[in-house]
Each structure stands twice: as structure tokens, then as C-alpha cells.
Short mmCIF file of C-alpha atoms and ligand atoms in Angstrom, two decimals:
data_model
loop_
_atom_site.label_atom_id
_atom_site.label_comp_id
_atom_site.label_asym_id
_atom_site.label_seq_id
_atom_site.Cartn_x
_atom_site.Cartn_y
_atom_site.Cartn_z
CA MET A 1 16.57 14.49 -1.10
CA ILE A 2 14.98 17.14 1.12
CA THR A 3 12.15 15.97 3.34
CA LEU A 4 8.51 16.91 2.84
CA LYS A 5 8.66 19.07 5.95
CA GLU A 6 11.62 21.01 4.53
CA ALA A 7 10.10 21.20 1.05
CA LEU A 8 6.97 22.88 2.45
CA THR A 9 9.18 25.88 3.37
CA LYS A 10 10.67 26.29 -0.13
CA SER A 11 9.70 28.82 -2.80
CA GLN A 12 7.95 27.72 -5.99
CA ASP A 13 11.11 28.55 -7.98
CA GLU A 14 13.14 26.19 -5.84
CA LEU A 15 10.45 23.51 -6.13
CA ASN A 16 10.39 23.90 -9.90
CA ARG A 17 14.17 23.41 -10.05
CA LEU A 18 13.76 20.33 -7.89
CA LYS A 19 11.16 18.91 -10.29
CA THR A 20 13.54 19.35 -13.22
CA GLN A 21 16.32 17.63 -11.27
CA MET A 22 14.06 14.76 -10.18
CA GLU A 23 12.89 14.16 -13.74
CA LYS A 24 16.47 14.13 -15.05
CA LYS A 25 17.72 11.84 -12.30
CA ALA A 26 14.75 9.51 -12.69
CA LYS A 27 15.37 9.19 -16.44
CA GLU A 28 19.09 8.52 -15.92
CA GLY A 29 18.68 6.20 -12.95
CA GLY A 30 16.89 3.44 -14.82
CA LEU A 31 14.66 2.28 -11.93
CA ASN A 32 11.48 2.67 -14.03
CA ALA A 33 9.79 4.06 -10.93
CA TYR A 34 8.16 6.89 -12.91
CA ILE A 35 6.07 6.08 -15.97
CA GLY A 36 5.14 9.74 -16.58
CA PHE A 37 6.22 13.23 -15.56
CA GLU A 38 2.93 15.10 -15.65
CA SER A 39 2.74 18.08 -13.34
CA SER A 40 -0.20 20.14 -12.23
CA GLY A 41 -0.40 23.14 -10.01
CA GLU A 42 1.93 24.87 -7.62
CA GLY A 43 3.18 23.27 -4.43
CA VAL A 44 5.50 20.56 -3.17
CA PRO A 45 5.67 17.86 -5.87
CA ILE A 46 4.17 14.55 -4.70
CA LEU A 47 4.51 11.42 -6.83
CA ILE A 48 1.18 9.72 -7.53
CA LYS A 49 0.55 6.00 -8.04
CA ASP A 50 -1.00 5.36 -11.43
CA ASN A 51 -4.39 4.34 -10.01
CA ILE A 52 -5.28 7.72 -8.48
CA GLN A 53 -7.13 10.13 -10.76
CA VAL A 54 -5.56 13.51 -11.44
CA LYS A 55 -7.81 15.52 -13.73
CA GLY A 56 -6.40 15.71 -17.24
CA TRP A 57 -3.64 13.15 -16.63
CA SER A 58 -3.43 9.74 -18.19
CA LEU A 59 -4.33 6.89 -15.83
CA THR A 60 -3.49 3.28 -16.67
CA CYS A 61 -3.47 1.32 -13.38
CA GLY A 62 -0.39 -0.36 -14.90
CA SER A 63 -2.64 -2.02 -17.48
CA LYS A 64 -2.75 -2.08 -21.27
CA ILE A 65 -6.54 -1.97 -21.13
CA LEU A 66 -6.52 1.61 -19.83
CA GLN A 67 -3.92 2.92 -22.28
CA GLY A 68 -5.10 6.27 -23.61
CA TYR A 69 -7.61 6.93 -20.83
CA ILE A 70 -7.50 10.51 -19.53
CA ALA A 71 -8.94 11.15 -16.06
CA PRO A 72 -11.99 13.42 -16.37
CA TYR A 73 -12.09 14.27 -12.66
CA GLU A 74 -9.88 14.49 -9.61
CA ALA A 75 -9.57 12.08 -6.69
CA THR A 76 -10.47 13.71 -3.37
CA ALA A 77 -6.99 12.87 -2.03
CA ILE A 78 -5.50 15.00 -4.82
CA THR A 79 -7.87 17.89 -4.12
CA HIS A 80 -6.74 17.72 -0.48
CA LEU A 81 -3.05 17.70 -1.47
CA LYS A 82 -3.57 20.88 -3.43
CA SER A 83 -5.17 22.67 -0.50
CA HIS A 84 -2.21 21.72 1.74
CA GLY A 85 0.65 23.25 -0.27
CA MET A 86 1.35 20.15 -2.36
CA ALA A 87 0.78 19.26 -6.00
CA PRO A 88 0.79 16.03 -7.97
CA PHE A 89 3.97 15.43 -9.96
CA GLY A 90 4.70 12.28 -11.94
CA ARG A 91 3.10 8.90 -12.34
CA ALA A 92 4.44 5.99 -10.28
CA ASN A 93 4.60 2.51 -11.77
CA MET A 94 2.57 -0.26 -10.13
CA ASP A 95 1.46 -3.86 -10.51
CA GLU A 96 -1.45 -4.12 -12.94
CA PHE A 97 -4.61 -3.02 -11.10
CA ALA A 98 -2.60 -3.17 -7.84
CA MET A 99 -2.58 -6.97 -8.00
CA GLY A 100 0.85 -8.14 -7.03
CA SER A 101 3.72 -7.89 -4.58
CA THR A 102 6.69 -7.11 -6.84
CA THR A 103 5.73 -4.49 -9.51
CA GLU A 104 6.68 -7.11 -12.09
CA SER A 105 3.16 -7.29 -13.52
CA SER A 106 2.98 -3.72 -14.85
CA TYR A 107 2.35 -3.52 -18.60
CA TYR A 108 4.85 -0.63 -18.58
CA GLY A 109 7.82 -2.72 -17.41
CA LYS A 110 9.27 -3.78 -14.08
CA THR A 111 10.45 -1.31 -11.45
CA LEU A 112 13.82 -2.06 -9.82
CA ASN A 113 14.87 -1.82 -6.17
CA PRO A 114 17.14 1.23 -5.68
CA HIS A 115 19.36 -0.69 -3.21
CA ASN A 116 20.06 -3.49 -5.67
CA LYS A 117 18.65 -3.49 -9.17
CA GLU A 118 18.56 -7.28 -9.31
CA HIS A 119 15.84 -7.23 -6.67
CA VAL A 120 12.19 -6.23 -6.79
CA PRO A 121 11.03 -3.05 -5.02
CA GLY A 122 7.93 -4.85 -3.73
CA GLY A 123 4.42 -4.05 -4.83
CA SER A 124 2.00 -3.08 -5.84
CA SER A 125 3.09 0.53 -5.06
CA GLY A 126 6.66 -0.35 -6.12
CA GLY A 127 7.18 2.78 -8.22
CA SER A 128 6.20 5.06 -5.31
CA ALA A 129 8.52 3.31 -2.82
CA ALA A 130 11.48 2.93 -5.21
CA ALA A 131 11.31 6.63 -6.11
CA VAL A 132 11.17 7.83 -2.48
CA ALA A 133 13.96 5.47 -1.38
CA GLY A 134 15.99 6.19 -4.53
CA GLY A 135 16.08 9.96 -3.91
CA ILE A 136 13.92 10.87 -6.93
CA ALA A 137 10.71 11.79 -5.09
CA ILE A 138 10.14 13.81 -1.92
CA ALA A 139 7.09 11.74 -0.99
CA ALA A 140 4.46 9.70 -2.79
CA LEU A 141 0.94 8.38 -2.61
CA GLY A 142 0.28 4.67 -2.90
CA SER A 143 -2.67 2.42 -2.27
CA ASP A 144 -2.89 -0.55 0.07
CA THR A 145 -5.42 -3.34 -0.38
CA GLY A 146 -3.43 -6.10 1.28
CA GLY A 147 -0.02 -4.56 1.93
CA SER A 148 0.80 -2.58 -1.20
CA ILE A 149 2.04 0.48 0.65
CA ARG A 150 3.71 -1.20 3.63
CA GLN A 151 5.51 -4.02 1.83
CA PRO A 152 7.26 -1.97 -0.91
CA ALA A 153 8.20 0.60 1.75
CA ALA A 154 9.77 -2.24 3.79
CA TYR A 155 11.62 -3.68 0.76
CA CYS A 156 12.97 -0.24 -0.23
CA GLY A 157 13.79 1.12 3.25
CA CYS A 158 11.26 3.93 3.53
CA VAL A 159 8.10 4.61 5.53
CA GLY A 160 4.67 3.49 4.31
CA MET A 161 1.36 4.03 6.08
CA LYS A 162 -2.05 2.48 5.53
CA PRO A 163 -4.82 4.50 7.19
CA THR A 164 -7.89 3.00 8.91
CA TYR A 165 -10.45 1.89 6.32
CA GLY A 166 -12.71 4.90 5.78
CA ARG A 167 -10.20 7.54 6.87
CA VAL A 168 -9.09 8.57 3.40
CA SER A 169 -11.59 8.97 0.60
CA ARG A 170 -11.48 6.33 -2.14
CA TYR A 171 -13.21 8.69 -4.55
CA GLY A 172 -11.05 8.67 -7.68
CA LEU A 173 -9.02 5.60 -6.72
CA GLY A 174 -9.14 2.86 -9.36
CA ALA A 175 -11.03 0.17 -7.47
CA TYR A 176 -9.40 -3.19 -6.87
CA SER A 177 -11.19 -4.50 -3.78
CA SER A 178 -13.49 -1.78 -2.50
CA SER A 179 -13.87 -3.05 1.07
CA LEU A 180 -10.07 -3.21 1.52
CA ASP A 181 -8.52 -0.38 -0.56
CA GLN A 182 -7.02 2.69 1.12
CA ILE A 183 -4.80 5.47 -0.23
CA GLY A 184 -1.82 6.34 1.98
CA PRO A 185 1.60 8.05 2.15
CA ILE A 186 5.06 6.68 1.30
CA THR A 187 7.75 8.96 2.70
CA GLN A 188 11.35 9.27 3.88
CA ASN A 189 10.46 9.39 7.57
CA VAL A 190 7.60 9.10 10.07
CA GLU A 191 7.01 12.82 10.50
CA ASP A 192 6.60 13.31 6.73
CA ALA A 193 4.13 10.41 6.69
CA ALA A 194 2.12 12.17 9.41
CA ILE A 195 2.13 15.43 7.41
CA LEU A 196 0.99 13.72 4.21
CA TYR A 197 -1.60 11.61 6.06
CA ASP A 198 -3.02 14.76 7.68
CA ALA A 199 -3.41 16.34 4.25
CA ILE A 200 -5.39 13.49 2.69
CA ALA A 201 -7.47 12.25 5.65
CA GLY A 202 -11.04 13.37 6.27
CA HIS A 203 -14.68 12.70 5.59
CA ASP A 204 -15.83 12.83 1.97
CA PRO A 205 -19.52 12.78 1.05
CA LYS A 206 -18.50 11.48 -2.40
CA ASP A 207 -17.36 8.17 -0.85
CA SER A 208 -20.16 6.38 0.99
CA THR A 209 -17.63 4.28 2.95
CA SER A 210 -15.77 7.36 4.18
CA ALA A 211 -15.98 7.71 7.96
CA ASP A 212 -17.98 10.74 9.06
CA MET A 213 -15.60 11.60 11.89
CA GLU A 214 -13.60 14.62 12.81
CA THR A 215 -9.90 14.37 11.99
CA VAL A 216 -7.37 16.07 14.23
CA SER A 217 -3.85 16.77 12.94
CA VAL A 218 -1.54 13.92 13.99
CA ALA A 219 1.61 15.76 12.85
CA GLN A 220 0.94 18.69 15.17
CA ASN A 221 0.33 16.39 18.12
CA LEU A 222 3.19 13.92 17.61
CA ASN A 223 4.46 12.69 20.95
CA PRO A 224 7.25 10.10 20.84
CA ASP A 225 7.58 10.17 24.64
CA ARG A 226 4.34 8.33 25.37
CA LYS A 227 5.01 4.96 27.01
CA LEU A 228 2.91 2.37 25.22
CA THR A 229 1.97 -1.26 25.63
CA ILE A 230 3.05 -3.09 22.50
CA ALA A 231 1.95 -6.64 21.73
CA VAL A 232 4.04 -9.09 19.77
CA ILE A 233 2.23 -12.05 18.29
CA ASP A 234 4.56 -14.93 19.00
CA ASN A 235 3.10 -17.59 16.74
CA TYR A 236 3.32 -15.17 13.80
CA ILE A 237 7.07 -14.77 13.84
CA SER A 238 8.27 -18.30 13.23
CA GLU A 239 7.20 -18.22 9.58
CA ALA A 240 9.59 -15.37 8.75
CA ASP A 241 13.18 -16.12 7.71
CA SER A 242 16.05 -15.98 10.19
CA GLN A 243 17.16 -12.46 9.17
CA THR A 244 13.69 -11.04 9.75
CA GLN A 245 13.41 -12.90 13.06
CA ARG A 246 16.78 -11.52 14.20
CA VAL A 247 15.85 -7.93 13.31
CA PHE A 248 12.46 -8.41 14.95
CA ALA A 249 14.03 -9.59 18.24
CA GLN A 250 16.46 -6.64 18.22
CA THR A 251 13.61 -4.22 17.62
CA VAL A 252 11.58 -5.62 20.52
CA GLU A 253 14.62 -4.98 22.75
CA LYS A 254 14.94 -1.41 21.46
CA LEU A 255 11.27 -0.75 22.18
CA ARG A 256 11.68 -2.13 25.68
CA ASN A 257 14.76 0.04 26.23
CA ALA A 258 12.76 3.05 25.05
CA GLY A 259 10.39 2.45 27.96
CA HIS A 260 7.53 0.62 26.26
CA THR A 261 5.91 -2.44 27.80
CA ILE A 262 6.03 -5.56 25.65
CA ILE A 263 3.33 -8.19 26.03
CA HIS A 264 3.11 -11.54 24.27
CA LYS A 265 0.02 -12.75 22.42
CA ASN A 266 -1.00 -15.44 19.98
CA ARG A 267 -3.37 -15.31 17.06
CA LEU A 268 -5.03 -18.65 16.57
CA ASN A 269 -6.14 -18.62 12.98
CA THR A 270 -3.38 -16.99 10.97
CA GLN A 271 -3.38 -19.88 8.49
CA TYR A 272 -6.73 -18.63 7.15
CA ASP A 273 -5.60 -15.03 6.48
CA ILE A 274 -4.35 -15.67 2.96
CA ALA A 275 -7.33 -17.72 1.77
CA THR A 276 -9.80 -15.27 3.28
CA TYR A 277 -8.15 -12.30 1.65
CA TYR A 278 -7.78 -13.88 -1.77
CA ILE A 279 -11.45 -14.93 -1.80
CA ILE A 280 -12.78 -11.50 -0.82
CA ALA A 281 -10.29 -9.49 -2.87
CA THR A 282 -10.80 -11.51 -6.06
CA ALA A 283 -14.61 -11.50 -5.66
CA GLU A 284 -14.63 -7.71 -5.42
CA ALA A 285 -12.01 -7.34 -8.18
CA THR A 286 -14.10 -9.42 -10.57
CA THR A 287 -17.02 -7.07 -10.05
CA ASN A 288 -14.93 -3.90 -10.23
CA LEU A 289 -13.10 -4.96 -13.38
CA ALA A 290 -16.30 -5.85 -15.26
CA ARG A 291 -16.52 -2.21 -16.37
CA TYR A 292 -13.49 -2.56 -18.67
CA ASP A 293 -15.32 -3.73 -21.75
CA GLY A 294 -13.80 -1.67 -24.55
CA ILE A 295 -16.73 0.73 -24.64
CA ARG A 296 -16.31 3.09 -21.72
CA TYR A 297 -12.59 3.28 -21.01
CA GLY A 298 -9.20 3.19 -22.71
CA ASN A 299 -8.25 0.56 -25.26
CA ARG A 300 -10.63 -1.13 -27.69
CA ALA A 301 -9.59 -4.25 -29.63
CA SER A 302 -10.62 -4.80 -33.24
CA CYS A 303 -13.82 -6.82 -33.59
CA ASN A 304 -16.76 -7.74 -35.85
CA ASN A 305 -19.55 -7.77 -33.29
CA VAL A 306 -20.26 -6.85 -29.70
CA SER A 307 -19.33 -10.14 -28.06
CA GLU A 308 -16.00 -10.09 -29.91
CA LEU A 309 -15.57 -6.53 -28.66
CA PHE A 310 -15.77 -7.64 -25.02
CA TYR A 311 -13.82 -10.83 -25.58
CA ASN A 312 -10.98 -9.37 -27.62
CA THR A 313 -10.62 -6.19 -25.54
CA ARG A 314 -10.41 -8.11 -22.26
CA SER A 315 -8.23 -10.90 -23.67
CA GLU A 316 -5.71 -8.46 -25.12
CA GLY A 317 -5.98 -5.78 -22.43
CA PHE A 318 -5.57 -7.71 -19.19
CA GLY A 319 -2.36 -9.45 -18.12
CA ASP A 320 -2.12 -13.00 -16.73
CA GLU A 321 -2.36 -12.14 -13.01
CA VAL A 322 -5.47 -10.02 -13.55
CA LYS A 323 -7.11 -12.77 -15.60
CA ARG A 324 -6.26 -15.34 -12.94
CA ARG A 325 -8.01 -13.21 -10.32
CA ILE A 326 -11.06 -12.57 -12.49
CA LEU A 327 -11.41 -16.36 -12.89
CA LEU A 328 -10.95 -16.95 -9.17
CA GLY A 329 -13.40 -14.20 -8.26
CA ASN A 330 -16.08 -15.49 -10.60
CA PHE A 331 -15.58 -18.97 -9.20
CA VAL A 332 -16.03 -17.96 -5.54
CA LEU A 333 -19.12 -15.89 -6.43
CA SER A 334 -20.77 -18.51 -8.63
CA SER A 335 -23.98 -20.15 -7.46
CA GLY A 336 -23.14 -23.38 -5.68
CA PHE A 337 -19.79 -22.04 -4.44
CA TYR A 338 -20.87 -18.67 -3.06
CA ASP A 339 -21.83 -20.07 0.35
CA ALA A 340 -18.84 -22.36 0.63
CA TYR A 341 -16.25 -19.73 -0.23
CA TYR A 342 -17.42 -16.12 -0.33
CA LEU A 343 -19.85 -16.24 2.57
CA LYS A 344 -17.47 -18.34 4.67
CA ALA A 345 -14.65 -15.89 3.99
CA GLN A 346 -16.83 -13.00 5.19
CA LYS A 347 -17.44 -14.87 8.44
CA VAL A 348 -13.74 -15.59 8.92
CA ARG A 349 -13.06 -11.91 8.24
CA HIS A 350 -15.18 -11.05 11.28
CA LEU A 351 -13.28 -13.55 13.41
CA ILE A 352 -9.97 -11.99 12.35
CA ARG A 353 -11.26 -8.57 13.35
CA ASP A 354 -12.46 -9.94 16.70
CA GLU A 355 -9.03 -11.45 17.35
CA PHE A 356 -7.35 -8.09 16.81
CA ASN A 357 -9.93 -6.30 18.95
CA ALA A 358 -9.25 -8.73 21.79
CA ILE A 359 -5.51 -7.96 21.61
CA PHE A 360 -6.25 -4.23 21.60
CA LYS A 361 -8.11 -4.57 24.91
CA GLU A 362 -4.64 -4.95 26.46
CA ALA A 363 -2.29 -3.32 23.97
CA ASP A 364 -1.97 0.11 22.33
CA LEU A 365 -0.06 -1.24 19.34
CA ILE A 366 1.02 -4.51 17.76
CA LEU A 367 4.50 -5.02 16.28
CA SER A 368 4.72 -7.44 13.36
CA PRO A 369 6.91 -8.27 10.38
CA VAL A 370 5.77 -6.78 7.07
CA ALA A 371 7.06 -9.61 4.90
CA PRO A 372 8.69 -12.96 5.67
CA SER A 373 11.99 -11.86 4.05
CA SER A 374 13.78 -8.91 2.46
CA ALA A 375 13.12 -8.12 -1.22
CA PRO A 376 13.44 -11.22 -3.43
CA LYS A 377 15.33 -11.27 -6.72
CA ILE A 378 13.49 -10.23 -9.87
CA GLY A 379 11.94 -13.25 -11.53
CA SER A 380 12.49 -15.52 -8.54
CA ILE A 381 8.79 -15.93 -7.71
CA SER A 382 7.11 -17.75 -10.57
CA ASP A 383 4.39 -19.57 -8.63
CA PRO A 384 1.46 -17.21 -7.86
CA LEU A 385 0.68 -19.08 -4.64
CA GLU A 386 4.21 -18.42 -3.41
CA MET A 387 3.68 -14.72 -4.14
CA TYR A 388 0.38 -14.73 -2.23
CA LYS A 389 2.20 -16.29 0.74
CA SER A 390 4.58 -13.33 0.92
CA ASP A 391 1.55 -11.19 1.92
CA MET A 392 0.90 -13.24 5.05
CA TYR A 393 1.72 -10.45 7.52
CA THR A 394 -0.12 -7.61 5.82
CA LEU A 395 -3.46 -8.99 4.56
CA SER A 396 -5.17 -9.44 7.91
CA ILE A 397 -4.74 -5.74 8.72
CA ASN A 398 -6.84 -4.79 5.68
CA LEU A 399 -9.39 -7.49 6.45
CA ALA A 400 -9.76 -5.95 9.92
CA GLY A 401 -9.71 -2.37 8.53
CA LEU A 402 -6.91 -1.26 10.88
CA PRO A 403 -4.26 1.44 10.42
CA ALA A 404 -0.63 0.31 10.18
CA LEU A 405 2.75 1.83 9.43
CA SER A 406 5.87 0.13 8.12
CA LEU A 407 9.31 1.54 8.78
CA PRO A 408 12.87 0.35 8.18
CA VAL A 409 14.52 -1.10 11.28
CA GLY A 410 17.48 -3.15 10.06
CA LYS A 411 19.27 -4.84 7.21
CA ASP A 412 19.45 -8.35 5.86
CA SER A 413 23.10 -9.23 6.50
CA ALA A 414 23.08 -11.74 3.63
CA ASN A 415 22.25 -9.22 0.89
CA GLY A 416 22.38 -5.78 2.56
CA LEU A 417 18.74 -5.03 1.75
CA PRO A 418 16.44 -3.18 4.18
CA ILE A 419 14.06 -4.99 6.51
CA GLY A 420 10.96 -3.16 7.69
CA LEU A 421 8.53 -3.95 10.47
CA GLN A 422 5.01 -2.65 10.98
CA LEU A 423 3.15 -1.19 13.89
CA ILE A 424 -0.61 -1.74 13.90
CA ALA A 425 -3.15 0.31 15.87
CA LYS A 426 -6.83 0.25 16.77
CA ALA A 427 -9.22 1.54 14.13
CA PHE A 428 -9.10 5.36 13.96
CA ASP A 429 -6.23 5.59 16.46
CA GLU A 430 -3.72 6.95 13.96
CA GLN A 431 -2.31 9.27 16.64
CA THR A 432 -1.02 6.37 18.74
CA LEU A 433 0.28 4.68 15.59
CA PHE A 434 2.38 7.72 14.65
CA ASP A 435 3.51 8.37 18.24
CA GLY A 436 4.76 4.78 18.56
CA ALA A 437 6.32 4.87 15.10
CA LEU A 438 8.24 8.08 15.85
CA SER A 439 9.51 6.58 19.09
CA LEU A 440 10.58 3.42 17.24
CA GLU A 441 12.23 5.44 14.44
CA ARG A 442 14.33 7.26 17.03
CA ALA A 443 15.18 4.10 18.95
CA VAL A 444 16.29 2.29 15.80
CA ASN A 445 18.16 5.18 14.17
CA TYR A 446 18.11 3.38 10.81
CA GLN A 447 19.90 6.12 8.85
CA LYS A 448 22.95 5.76 11.13
CA GLN A 449 22.97 1.98 10.72
N1 LIG B 1 -0.20 -8.39 -2.88
C1 LIG B 1 -1.57 -8.24 -2.56
C2 LIG B 1 -2.42 -8.55 -3.76
O1 LIG B 1 -1.87 -8.81 -4.79
C3 LIG B 1 -1.86 -6.85 -2.06
C4 LIG B 1 -1.95 -5.86 -3.15
C5 LIG B 1 -2.38 -4.49 -2.69
O2 LIG B 1 -2.34 -4.17 -1.52
N2 LIG B 1 -2.88 -3.74 -3.64
O3 LIG B 1 -3.62 -8.57 -3.69
#
């Protein structure tokens, strides 16, 4: 597949032919990465996760409850794409309401990993990552609340970037956890990620959490020759499997050989990351999902009165994982438990941010695993707590609001699947993140491997 950078030089006729080819190949390939082939406007076709509003397109968030809903307005990220020579093309499958790590919880069927169809592509932006890695999309947009861009990119062997919280407008993004959600690019390489990030970043008065800061093009200022100080968090690594640890150690060596300085740090409270995230995320999700009542959006179940309307619509419309999180969220927000769980989690969230800030006093970037292993087999994770554990390396970044980028650096020698690692930067220092990532991409030379 041609890169985004190359595609931006092509004529509309060539791009139209490419769209036809992509649709055909996607239908034949059987990955179930696309769940729709809508197209609007002229420009380089970009695949869009099914929780980002494109005016006039259906939007389901991977849920039955939103079946039949047509977006009446456009997400700001889509408006920005259109003014940068790109255009939305196709709907990417996702875990229901972006809750999940495998894209197994979509009402519209599982997505498969293009490297081995017995394995998951990761989630929740599994459709976006599988399509980019499988050669059926040039680039895609995903959303990352606790790892949903970076982890599927790592499992599929492509690049995924989560911007600083507030950098990209959330206007028109189906809300999961509003204080954590960010839209970001999934691409074939680091430079394409920088180009797509540039297009969507910027202040938006329609999103009150959008940062009112100037954005300077990172793609035009990419400098892989900067020598950076990169921290590795030693007590983080031991929880990953041996393949991930091996690839991690090799990557640290490659960074050192590329002239970067490696320093060693510890984070003291990593055992609280998962609990903190799942308290805050479910509390916010409960509130955000209250709007799906059968009256305002999508599907309506049959009923005899108004309480049956709510009850039946929500019972039939939401899947198990979404219901589990609504229950959890209501529990942590309920009077009597609010202080013990929700308020405590907010305090721990601050401590996590402080820990990262302390590391960034000495380091430009942090290198970390994205997931504790390569992509697991479909159906192999049946215990939800085990699934939550697989997010251990990504959640804290969202809790701290930091930008991070995952890129493929090696392969699991047991199953041949890609292993990705992430670089993490200070808030709003996307330039250093991309500079370091480009340097690492060159040092690793993954395509040659
Ligand atoms: N796996 C995490 C969750 O289920 C993260 C999902 C995401 O980033 N949207 O909450």
C-alpha cells in the first residue's frame, strides 16, 4: 500500500481507483476490519473508527443500540482532514463503545489480525489497525482512552499515536471516558503519523477541554538526529513476557547505539494504575452512556410504557462488557462508595501524573512496552480482569494526559507476531515524541526484519 505521504501527491482519479481496490480487497480478505464503505469528499481516503461522526454516515460505536443512527454533524477532526487534502473513507470496526482490548466485543463481529487470523488485532481500534497493517487502508483514525490506538497498532505491526489530552478536539467523538479520550492516527510509518496528527491537532472552541495553544507542524520539523535522554522504567518491565522483555532489551541497545542517553528509573505505584483507570473510566462511561435510552438515538425496543422503554432498549442494545462497566461505574459513584473509590482514584491519578513529571525533569522521553505480550489468540481471554491486566502499560499515560506513540520493533519468535513498544513524552511535546520515534524507527528497521 502506498504511504499517506505518497498518496497526498496522487490525482483524484488515482485515489478513486485505489478506493475501489481497497474495498474489493477488504471484502475478499475476510478480516472484518471495515464495517462500511461510505465515502465523502475528494482527497486521500482515510479510514474512520466507528465512533467518530462523519455527517450523513451511520455511526454505531460497535453497538446494537446505535444501529440506524445517522450522524447529523461532523467531528472537528473530520473537518480538519478535509481541509488537509484527505477525506473519510470507510468505517472501521471497534470494541463496543471502545471498551475492550481485542475487538471481540463489537456487535458487528470480531476483527482478525492480518498476520495470523487466529489472533486478535487488539482493541478497541482493532479495525483501524488491522486495515492499515493488512494493506487495505492508507491510514486511519482511532481513539485512545486507555491504549486503544497504541495497543492494536502494536499487535498488528503498525504505528499508533495518542496525542496529549486536549490537543485534538473531541467534538464529534462518541464519548467513553471524557477526561481520557483522544482521537489519533494509525499509520504505516512515523512520518505518516506526524502528517495525520498535524492535520487533526489544534484548538477547537466547540470542545471546552481543547487546549488553547498554538500548534506548529511536527511533520515539517521532524529531526531524527536529535540526541535525547530516554528513561526506561525498570520495575515496569518484569511483568511482560520473555519475548517482550527480549525485544525491549534489544531496542534499548539500538537507541544507545543511535546516540541517545539511557537512564534508569522506577515508578513506585504501578500496581494502582489498573484500578485507578477502571474506576475513573467506568464512572465517566456510566454518565456518558445514560443518554442511550431509546428516545434520542438509534434502536428502540418494543415496550408498553416508558420504564419498559428504557429497560428493554438498554437490556437488548448493550453487550455484556458495556453492561459490566455501567454497573461498576454506578457502584463507584454511589453515595457511600464515592469517597472510597471515585475520589480516591482521582487522588491517585494526580500521584501518577506527578511521578511522570518527576521522570521528565531528567528525561526527554520514556520507553515502555505497550502490552505484556504479542496478540493473544481469539477467544483466549475469557476473564474480564485478565483483559484489564493487558492494559497495564498504556492506562497510566491517559491518566496523566501524556502523548505517546507505539511502533513495531521486533517479532515474537514463538508465533511470528509483531511486538511494539511505546515512547512517551511530556504533555504538549509531540515534536520530541515524533523526533525520537523517527530515530527509533530508523534504528530498528522493522520492515527489513
Ligand atoms: N482496553 C481499555 C478499556 O477497555 C482501553 C480502551 C480504549 O482505549 N478505548 O477501557
